[in-house]
Amino acid sequence: MDMDAFAAVHRPQWQRLDELVAKRRLTGEEADELLVLYQRTSTHLSMVRSVAPEGALSASLSTRLARARTTFTGARSNFFEDMAHFFVLSLPAAFYRLRWLTVCVGAIFLTVAWLFGLWVTSTPEVLQAMGSEAQNRQYVEEDFVDYYSEDPASSFAGAVWTNNAWITAQMVAFGISGFWVPYVLFVNAQGTGMSGGLMHAYGELDTFFVYILPHGMMEITAIFIAAAAGLRIFWAWVAPGPQPRLQSLATEGRSLFTVALGLGLVLLVSGIVEGFVTPSGLPPWLKITIGALVFAGYWTYTLWLGRKAYDAGARGDLTARDAGEQVTAV
């Protein structure tokens, strides 16, 4: 098919579609005309994609159709319906799709952290390089615990939430690079392992876990989830399968940015725990129990509701209409 000739023949219809989309109000006749032109342009896009799916003309027609679709479907549902769809179908299905990769990422992270901790406790030179005897004791006996209570609980919880949400959003967004996710995971595993190793070397490993576990079980799991999402986006680009590369990347990207939004809420909960529970005077067993309940709540939501949503056909993507469903004219 000659793309230039095809475009020359149908361009007037596409331009008319643009004119109708640009209008703030449409008459009944214009609305009917808009729908007919939308159907025709959708058919044109299907024809173009069969020849050059990643060409400039295909992209241009997709953009036109998206604008037109917004014109007559923008108010198709209300806020509460959208929220219900997000929390009952899209988000749990997206988490469910990442469950095994999340576990694998977590296992690798914990292994690396444990190895760094072992390195610190078994190598005196490393312990000395981390600071003087006085500095190390200052960290173990005061700084580590004081970190969680030196600021007001609400301010600390907010700061922790925004920082961690930013980190997870970066891991999803920059996962396509292929190196950002492993780098962030390694740096955090190194820091966690060496901190734990230092606390263990001075006989305060129990303090380390009492102050890490209540919020850390969910917080660090959120990091693993974000890492899994970023890696899936990278793999969709490297190995798109039968789909065109851009289409594979777009589908996976839409689905997994749902994860980034959901993790903002997950991290809000862990931030509240870190700000109000971790530094509190509650018994250690109760602090850890609260953290474990939050952790169990996430996995129940993912494995139970996520499986049901996944079996129902949800994948975390936008609805077919919002994602660019084509209407075929007959």
PDB file of N, CA, C and O in Angstrom, residues 120-180:
ATOM      1  N   VAL A 120      30.779  -7.659  57.504  1.00  0.00           N
ATOM      2  CA  VAL A 120      31.085  -6.691  58.558  1.00  0.00           C
ATOM      3  C   VAL A 120      31.453  -7.396  59.859  1.00  0.00           C
ATOM      4  O   VAL A 120      32.437  -7.049  60.529  1.00  0.00           O
ATOM      5  N   THR A 121      30.663  -8.409  60.229  1.00  0.00           N
ATOM      6  CA  THR A 121      30.894  -9.063  61.520  1.00  0.00           C
ATOM      7  C   THR A 121      32.107  -9.980  61.521  1.00  0.00           C
ATOM      8  O   THR A 121      32.663 -10.261  62.589  1.00  0.00           O
ATOM      9  N   SER A 122      32.525 -10.449  60.367  1.00  0.00           N
ATOM     10  CA  SER A 122      33.635 -11.408  60.316  1.00  0.00           C
ATOM     11  C   SER A 122      34.954 -10.790  59.876  1.00  0.00           C
ATOM     12  O   SER A 122      35.973 -11.476  59.842  1.00  0.00           O
ATOM     13  N   THR A 123      34.938  -9.501  59.545  1.00  0.00           N
ATOM     14  CA  THR A 123      36.159  -8.848  59.062  1.00  0.00           C
ATOM     15  C   THR A 123      36.415  -7.600  59.892  1.00  0.00           C
ATOM     16  O   THR A 123      35.784  -6.557  59.679  1.00  0.00           O
ATOM     17  N   PRO A 124      37.318  -7.662  60.860  1.00  0.00           N
ATOM     18  CA  PRO A 124      37.590  -6.505  61.723  1.00  0.00           C
ATOM     19  C   PRO A 124      37.979  -5.249  60.946  1.00  0.00           C
ATOM     20  O   PRO A 124      37.638  -4.137  61.360  1.00  0.00           O
ATOM     21  N   GLU A 125      38.677  -5.438  59.814  1.00  0.00           N
ATOM     22  CA  GLU A 125      39.105  -4.271  59.033  1.00  0.00           C
ATOM     23  C   GLU A 125      37.905  -3.482  58.491  1.00  0.00           C
ATOM     24  O   GLU A 125      37.935  -2.256  58.404  1.00  0.00           O
ATOM     25  N   VAL A 126      36.854  -4.184  58.128  1.00  0.00           N
ATOM     26  CA  VAL A 126      35.651  -3.522  57.629  1.00  0.00           C
ATOM     27  C   VAL A 126      34.996  -2.724  58.746  1.00  0.00           C
ATOM     28  O   VAL A 126      34.571  -1.573  58.564  1.00  0.00           O
ATOM     29  N   LEU A 127      34.908  -3.324  59.919  1.00  0.00           N
ATOM     30  CA  LEU A 127      34.319  -2.644  61.067  1.00  0.00           C
ATOM     31  C   LEU A 127      35.087  -1.374  61.403  1.00  0.00           C
ATOM     32  O   LEU A 127      34.504  -0.322  61.694  1.00  0.00           O
ATOM     33  N   GLN A 128      36.418  -1.457  61.336  1.00  0.00           N
ATOM     34  CA  GLN A 128      37.247  -0.287  61.611  1.00  0.00           C
ATOM     35  C   GLN A 128      37.066   0.788  60.550  1.00  0.00           C
ATOM     36  O   GLN A 128      37.075   1.982  60.851  1.00  0.00           O
ATOM     37  N   ALA A 129      36.885   0.363  59.295  1.00  0.00           N
ATOM     38  CA  ALA A 129      36.723   1.322  58.203  1.00  0.00           C
ATOM     39  C   ALA A 129      35.391   2.063  58.287  1.00  0.00           C
ATOM     40  O   ALA A 129      35.238   3.154  57.741  1.00  0.00           O
ATOM     41  N   MET A 130      34.427   1.488  58.985  1.00  0.00           N
ATOM     42  CA  MET A 130      33.113   2.123  59.095  1.00  0.00           C
ATOM     43  C   MET A 130      33.129   3.286  60.087  1.00  0.00           C
ATOM     44  O   MET A 130      32.216   4.104  60.108  1.00  0.00           O
ATOM     45  N   GLY A 131      34.134   3.358  60.923  1.00  0.00           N
ATOM     46  CA  GLY A 131      34.241   4.458  61.882  1.00  0.00           C
ATOM     47  C   GLY A 131      35.104   4.058  63.062  1.00  0.00           C
ATOM     48  O   GLY A 131      35.467   2.885  63.241  1.00  0.00           O
ATOM     49  N   SER A 132      35.421   5.041  63.860  1.00  0.00           N
ATOM     50  CA  SER A 132      36.180   4.764  65.073  1.00  0.00           C
ATOM     51  C   SER A 132      35.305   4.012  66.075  1.00  0.00           C
ATOM     52  O   SER A 132      34.086   3.910  65.907  1.00  0.00           O
ATOM     53  N   GLU A 133      35.932   3.512  67.123  1.00  0.00           N
ATOM     54  CA  GLU A 133      35.179   2.807  68.158  1.00  0.00           C
ATOM     55  C   GLU A 133      34.083   3.707  68.749  1.00  0.00           C
ATOM     56  O   GLU A 133      32.941   3.280  68.940  1.00  0.00           O
ATOM     57  N   ALA A 134      34.427   4.963  68.989  1.00  0.00           N
ATOM     58  CA  ALA A 134      33.462   5.893  69.572  1.00  0.00           C
ATOM     59  C   ALA A 134      32.319   6.183  68.596  1.00  0.00           C
ATOM     60  O   ALA A 134      31.143   6.258  68.992  1.00  0.00           O
ATOM     61  N   GLN A 135      32.644   6.341  67.322  1.00  0.00           N
ATOM     62  CA  GLN A 135      31.616   6.624  66.318  1.00  0.00           C
ATOM     63  C   GLN A 135      30.673   5.433  66.149  1.00  0.00           C
ATOM     64  O   GLN A 135      29.447   5.606  66.049  1.00  0.00           O
ATOM     65  N   ASN A 136      31.232   4.238  66.093  1.00  0.00           N
ATOM     66  CA  ASN A 136      30.396   3.055  65.942  1.00  0.00           C
ATOM     67  C   ASN A 136      29.462   2.866  67.140  1.00  0.00           C
ATOM     68  O   ASN A 136      28.281   2.531  66.983  1.00  0.00           O
ATOM     69  N   ARG A 137      29.977   3.080  68.345  1.00  0.00           N
ATOM     70  CA  ARG A 137      29.139   2.955  69.525  1.00  0.00           C
ATOM     71  C   ARG A 137      28.068   4.041  69.580  1.00  0.00           C
ATOM     72  O   ARG A 137      26.939   3.802  70.012  1.00  0.00           O
ATOM     73  N   GLN A 138      28.422   5.222  69.107  1.00  0.00           N
ATOM     74  CA  GLN A 138      27.434   6.305  69.043  1.00  0.00           C
ATOM     75  C   GLN A 138      26.275   5.919  68.142  1.00  0.00           C
ATOM     76  O   GLN A 138      25.106   6.146  68.465  1.00  0.00           O
ATOM     77  N   TYR A 139      26.599   5.298  66.994  1.00  0.00           N
ATOM     78  CA  TYR A 139      25.554   4.867  66.059  1.00  0.00           C
ATOM     79  C   TYR A 139      24.707   3.760  66.672  1.00  0.00           C
ATOM     80  O   TYR A 139      23.466   3.804  66.623  1.00  0.00           O
ATOM     81  N   VAL A 140      25.357   2.761  67.262  1.00  0.00           N
ATOM     82  CA  VAL A 140      24.646   1.592  67.783  1.00  0.00           C
ATOM     83  C   VAL A 140      23.797   1.943  68.996  1.00  0.00           C
ATOM     84  O   VAL A 140      22.632   1.496  69.106  1.00  0.00           O
ATOM     85  N   GLU A 141      24.330   2.716  69.902  1.00  0.00           N
ATOM     86  CA  GLU A 141      23.665   2.961  71.176  1.00  0.00           C
ATOM     87  C   GLU A 141      22.714   4.151  71.155  1.00  0.00           C
ATOM     88  O   GLU A 141      21.826   4.241  72.009  1.00  0.00           O
ATOM     89  N   GLU A 142      22.885   5.076  70.200  1.00  0.00           N
ATOM     90  CA  GLU A 142      22.041   6.269  70.197  1.00  0.00           C
ATOM     91  C   GLU A 142      21.443   6.593  68.828  1.00  0.00           C
ATOM     92  O   GLU A 142      20.218   6.706  68.685  1.00  0.00           O
ATOM     93  N   ASP A 143      22.303   6.779  67.829  1.00  0.00           N
ATOM     94  CA  ASP A 143      21.832   7.319  66.546  1.00  0.00           C
ATOM     95  C   ASP A 143      20.800   6.432  65.868  1.00  0.00           C
ATOM     96  O   ASP A 143      19.824   6.937  65.286  1.00  0.00           O
ATOM     97  N   PHE A 144      21.005   5.116  65.901  1.00  0.00           N
ATOM     98  CA  PHE A 144      20.093   4.207  65.202  1.00  0.00           C
ATOM     99  C   PHE A 144      18.676   4.341  65.752  1.00  0.00           C
ATOM    100  O   PHE A 144      17.706   4.447  64.979  1.00  0.00           O
ATOM    101  N   VAL A 145      18.529   4.359  67.049  1.00  0.00           N
ATOM    102  CA  VAL A 145      17.210   4.458  67.675  1.00  0.00           C
ATOM    103  C   VAL A 145      16.664   5.881  67.579  1.00  0.00           C
ATOM    104  O   VAL A 145      15.479   6.096  67.292  1.00  0.00           O
ATOM    105  N   ASP A 146      17.548   6.878  67.793  1.00  0.00           N
ATOM    106  CA  ASP A 146      17.097   8.271  67.786  1.00  0.00           C
ATOM    107  C   ASP A 146      16.565   8.716  66.428  1.00  0.00           C
ATOM    108  O   ASP A 146      15.753   9.645  66.356  1.00  0.00           O
ATOM    109  N   TYR A 147      17.026   8.073  65.373  1.00  0.00           N
ATOM    110  CA  TYR A 147      16.578   8.434  64.020  1.00  0.00           C
ATOM    111  C   TYR A 147      15.056   8.406  63.906  1.00  0.00           C
ATOM    112  O   TYR A 147      14.450   9.238  63.225  1.00  0.00           O
ATOM    113  N   TYR A 148      14.420   7.479  64.592  1.00  0.00           N
ATOM    114  CA  TYR A 148      12.979   7.293  64.462  1.00  0.00           C
ATOM    115  C   TYR A 148      12.163   8.231  65.350  1.00  0.00           C
ATOM    116  O   TYR A 148      10.930   8.263  65.228  1.00  0.00           O
ATOM    117  N   SER A 149      12.820   8.974  66.234  1.00  0.00           N
ATOM    118  CA  SER A 149      12.059   9.824  67.150  1.00  0.00           C
ATOM    119  C   SER A 149      12.588  11.253  67.242  1.00  0.00           C
ATOM    120  O   SER A 149      12.074  12.036  68.041  1.00  0.00           O
ATOM    121  N   GLU A 150      13.578  11.613  66.444  1.00  0.00           N
ATOM    122  CA  GLU A 150      14.142  12.957  66.553  1.00  0.00           C
ATOM    123  C   GLU A 150      13.214  14.029  65.981  1.00  0.00           C
ATOM    124  O   GLU A 150      13.352  15.210  66.301  1.00  0.00           O
ATOM    125  N   ASP A 151      12.259  13.631  65.127  1.00  0.00           N
ATOM    126  CA  ASP A 151      11.274  14.563  64.585  1.00  0.00           C
ATOM    127  C   ASP A 151       9.880  14.159  65.051  1.00  0.00           C
ATOM    128  O   ASP A 151       9.653  12.993  65.407  1.00  0.00           O
ATOM    129  N   PRO A 152       8.917  15.105  65.042  1.00  0.00           N
ATOM    130  CA  PRO A 152       7.530  14.736  65.374  1.00  0.00           C
ATOM    131  C   PRO A 152       7.043  13.590  64.501  1.00  0.00           C
ATOM    132  O   PRO A 152       7.390  13.506  63.313  1.00  0.00           O
ATOM    133  N   ALA A 153       6.229  12.713  65.083  1.00  0.00           N
ATOM    134  CA  ALA A 153       5.805  11.494  64.380  1.00  0.00           C
ATOM    135  C   ALA A 153       5.137  11.795  63.050  1.00  0.00           C
ATOM    136  O   ALA A 153       5.404  11.130  62.037  1.00  0.00           O
ATOM    137  N   SER A 154       4.247  12.803  63.024  1.00  0.00           N
ATOM    138  CA  SER A 154       3.526  13.094  61.781  1.00  0.00           C
ATOM    139  C   SER A 154       4.469  13.604  60.700  1.00  0.00           C
ATOM    140  O   SER A 154       4.363  13.210  59.533  1.00  0.00           O
ATOM    141  N   SER A 155       5.415  14.469  61.081  1.00  0.00           N
ATOM    142  CA  SER A 155       6.378  14.992  60.106  1.00  0.00           C
ATOM    143  C   SER A 155       7.279  13.876  59.595  1.00  0.00           C
ATOM    144  O   SER A 155       7.574  13.793  58.401  1.00  0.00           O
ATOM    145  N   PHE A 156       7.733  13.029  60.513  1.00  0.00           N
ATOM    146  CA  PHE A 156       8.612  11.925  60.129  1.00  0.00           C
ATOM    147  C   PHE A 156       7.897  10.953  59.203  1.00  0.00           C
ATOM    148  O   PHE A 156       8.450  10.513  58.181  1.00  0.00           O
ATOM    149  N   ALA A 157       6.640  10.620  59.528  1.00  0.00           N
ATOM    150  CA  ALA A 157       5.872   9.695  58.686  1.00  0.00           C
ATOM    151  C   ALA A 157       5.684  10.271  57.291  1.00  0.00           C
ATOM    152  O   ALA A 157       5.810   9.558  56.277  1.00  0.00           O
ATOM    153  N   GLY A 158       5.376  11.578  57.201  1.00  0.00           N
ATOM    154  CA  GLY A 158       5.202  12.209  55.894  1.00  0.00           C
ATOM    155  C   GLY A 158       6.477  12.224  55.086  1.00  0.00           C
ATOM    156  O   GLY A 158       6.470  11.961  53.871  1.00  0.00           O
ATOM    157  N   ALA A 159       7.610  12.523  55.741  1.00  0.00           N
ATOM    158  CA  ALA A 159       8.890  12.558  55.034  1.00  0.00           C
ATOM    159  C   ALA A 159       9.275  11.173  54.523  1.00  0.00           C
ATOM    160  O   ALA A 159       9.747  11.010  53.390  1.00  0.00           O
ATOM    161  N   VAL A 160       9.061  10.160  55.366  1.00  0.00           N
ATOM    162  CA  VAL A 160       9.375   8.780  54.963  1.00  0.00           C
ATOM    163  C   VAL A 160       8.509   8.357  53.790  1.00  0.00           C
ATOM    164  O   VAL A 160       8.991   7.735  52.828  1.00  0.00           O
ATOM    165  N   TRP A 161       7.228   8.691  53.867  1.00  0.00           N
ATOM    166  CA  TRP A 161       6.302   8.299  52.797  1.00  0.00           C
ATOM    167  C   TRP A 161       6.698   8.924  51.469  1.00  0.00           C
ATOM    168  O   TRP A 161       6.792   8.227  50.449  1.00  0.00           O
ATOM    169  N   THR A 162       6.922  10.232  51.442  1.00  0.00           N
ATOM    170  CA  THR A 162       7.256  10.888  50.177  1.00  0.00           C
ATOM    171  C   THR A 162       8.582  10.390  49.619  1.00  0.00           C
ATOM    172  O   THR A 162       8.719  10.195  48.406  1.00  0.00           O
ATOM    173  N   ASN A 163       9.556  10.156  50.490  1.00  0.00           N
ATOM    174  CA  ASN A 163      10.855   9.671  50.013  1.00  0.00           C
ATOM    175  C   ASN A 163      10.733   8.278  49.407  1.00  0.00           C
ATOM    176  O   ASN A 163      11.239   8.016  48.302  1.00  0.00           O
ATOM    177  N   ASN A 164      10.059   7.377  50.108  1.00  0.00           N
ATOM    178  CA  ASN A 164       9.936   6.005  49.602  1.00  0.00           C
ATOM    179  C   ASN A 164       9.047   5.927  48.363  1.00  0.00           C
ATOM    180  O   ASN A 164       9.311   5.136  47.446  1.00  0.00           O
ATOM    181  N   ALA A 165       7.979   6.735  48.333  1.00  0.00           N
ATOM    182  CA  ALA A 165       7.120   6.751  47.149  1.00  0.00           C
ATOM    183  C   ALA A 165       7.899   7.242  45.939  1.00  0.00           C
ATOM    184  O   ALA A 165       7.718   6.743  44.817  1.00  0.00           O
ATOM    185  N   TRP A 166       8.761   8.214  46.142  1.00  0.00           N
ATOM    186  CA  TRP A 166       9.597   8.722  45.050  1.00  0.00           C
ATOM    187  C   TRP A 166      10.563   7.649  44.560  1.00  0.00           C
ATOM    188  O   TRP A 166      10.774   7.473  43.354  1.00  0.00           O
ATOM    189  N   ILE A 167      11.152   6.901  45.478  1.00  0.00           N
ATOM    190  CA  ILE A 167      12.083   5.831  45.099  1.00  0.00           C
ATOM    191  C   ILE A 167      11.366   4.752  44.286  1.00  0.00           C
ATOM    192  O   ILE A 167      11.865   4.301  43.238  1.00  0.00           O
ATOM    193  N   THR A 168      10.192   4.323  44.749  1.00  0.00           N
ATOM    194  CA  THR A 168       9.477   3.272  44.022  1.00  0.00           C
ATOM    195  C   THR A 168       9.010   3.758  42.651  1.00  0.00           C
ATOM    196  O   THR A 168       9.050   3.002  41.675  1.00  0.00           O
ATOM    197  N   ALA A 169       8.564   5.020  42.566  1.00  0.00           N
ATOM    198  CA  ALA A 169       8.144   5.556  41.262  1.00  0.00           C
ATOM    199  C   ALA A 169       9.318   5.576  40.295  1.00  0.00           C
ATOM    200  O   ALA A 169       9.173   5.262  39.109  1.00  0.00           O
ATOM    201  N   GLN A 170      10.503   5.929  40.778  1.00  0.00           N
ATOM    202  CA  GLN A 170      11.692   5.921  39.922  1.00  0.00           C
ATOM    203  C   GLN A 170      12.014   4.514  39.438  1.00  0.00           C
ATOM    204  O   GLN A 170      12.395   4.322  38.282  1.00  0.00           O
ATOM    205  N   MET A 171      11.873   3.533  40.316  1.00  0.00           N
ATOM    206  CA  MET A 171      12.211   2.164  39.928  1.00  0.00           C
ATOM    207  C   MET A 171      11.277   1.649  38.841  1.00  0.00           C
ATOM    208  O   MET A 171      11.703   0.914  37.947  1.00  0.00           O
ATOM    209  N   VAL A 172      10.006   2.039  38.918  1.00  0.00           N
ATOM    210  CA  VAL A 172       9.073   1.641  37.863  1.00  0.00           C
ATOM    211  C   VAL A 172       9.358   2.419  36.581  1.00  0.00           C
ATOM    212  O   VAL A 172       9.451   1.846  35.484  1.00  0.00           O
ATOM    213  N   ALA A 173       9.520   3.736  36.714  1.00  0.00           N
ATOM    214  CA  ALA A 173       9.692   4.581  35.530  1.00  0.00           C
ATOM    215  C   ALA A 173      11.004   4.322  34.816  1.00  0.00           C
ATOM    216  O   ALA A 173      11.064   4.288  33.580  1.00  0.00           O
ATOM    217  N   PHE A 174      12.087   4.141  35.576  1.00  0.00           N
ATOM    218  CA  PHE A 174      13.408   3.958  34.979  1.00  0.00           C
ATOM    219  C   PHE A 174      13.791   2.495  34.833  1.00  0.00           C
ATOM    220  O   PHE A 174      14.922   2.177  34.481  1.00  0.00           O
ATOM    221  N   GLY A 175      12.847   1.602  35.120  1.00  0.00           N
ATOM    222  CA  GLY A 175      13.141   0.179  34.962  1.00  0.00           C
ATOM    223  C   GLY A 175      13.515  -0.188  33.549  1.00  0.00           C
ATOM    224  O   GLY A 175      14.286  -1.126  33.326  1.00  0.00           O
ATOM    225  N   ILE A 176      13.004   0.566  32.572  1.00  0.00           N
ATOM    226  CA  ILE A 176      13.292   0.275  31.174  1.00  0.00           C
ATOM    227  C   ILE A 176      14.776   0.388  30.865  1.00  0.00           C
ATOM    228  O   ILE A 176      15.272  -0.198  29.905  1.00  0.00           O
ATOM    229  N   SER A 177      15.527   1.120  31.690  1.00  0.00           N
ATOM    230  CA  SER A 177      16.964   1.285  31.448  1.00  0.00           C
ATOM    231  C   SER A 177      17.727  -0.019  31.643  1.00  0.00           C
ATOM    232  O   SER A 177      18.798  -0.217  31.063  1.00  0.00           O
ATOM    233  N   GLY A 178      17.208  -0.906  32.468  1.00  0.00           N
ATOM    234  CA  GLY A 178      17.871  -2.181  32.699  1.00  0.00           C
ATOM    235  C   GLY A 178      18.899  -2.166  33.805  1.00  0.00           C
ATOM    236  O   GLY A 178      19.242  -3.223  34.343  1.00  0.00           O
ATOM    237  N   PHE A 179      19.411  -0.989  34.194  1.00  0.00           N
ATOM    238  CA  PHE A 179      20.442  -0.940  35.222  1.00  0.00           C
ATOM    239  C   PHE A 179      19.983  -0.245  36.499  1.00  0.00           C
ATOM    240  O   PHE A 179      20.548  -0.469  37.569  1.00  0.00           O
ATOM    241  N   TRP A 180      18.958   0.612  36.400  1.00  0.00           N
ATOM    242  CA  TRP A 180      18.569   1.406  37.553  1.00  0.00           C
ATOM    243  C   TRP A 180      18.032   0.541  38.686  1.00  0.00           C
ATOM    244  O   TRP A 180      18.382   0.742  39.858  1.00  0.00           O
TER     245      TRP A 180
END
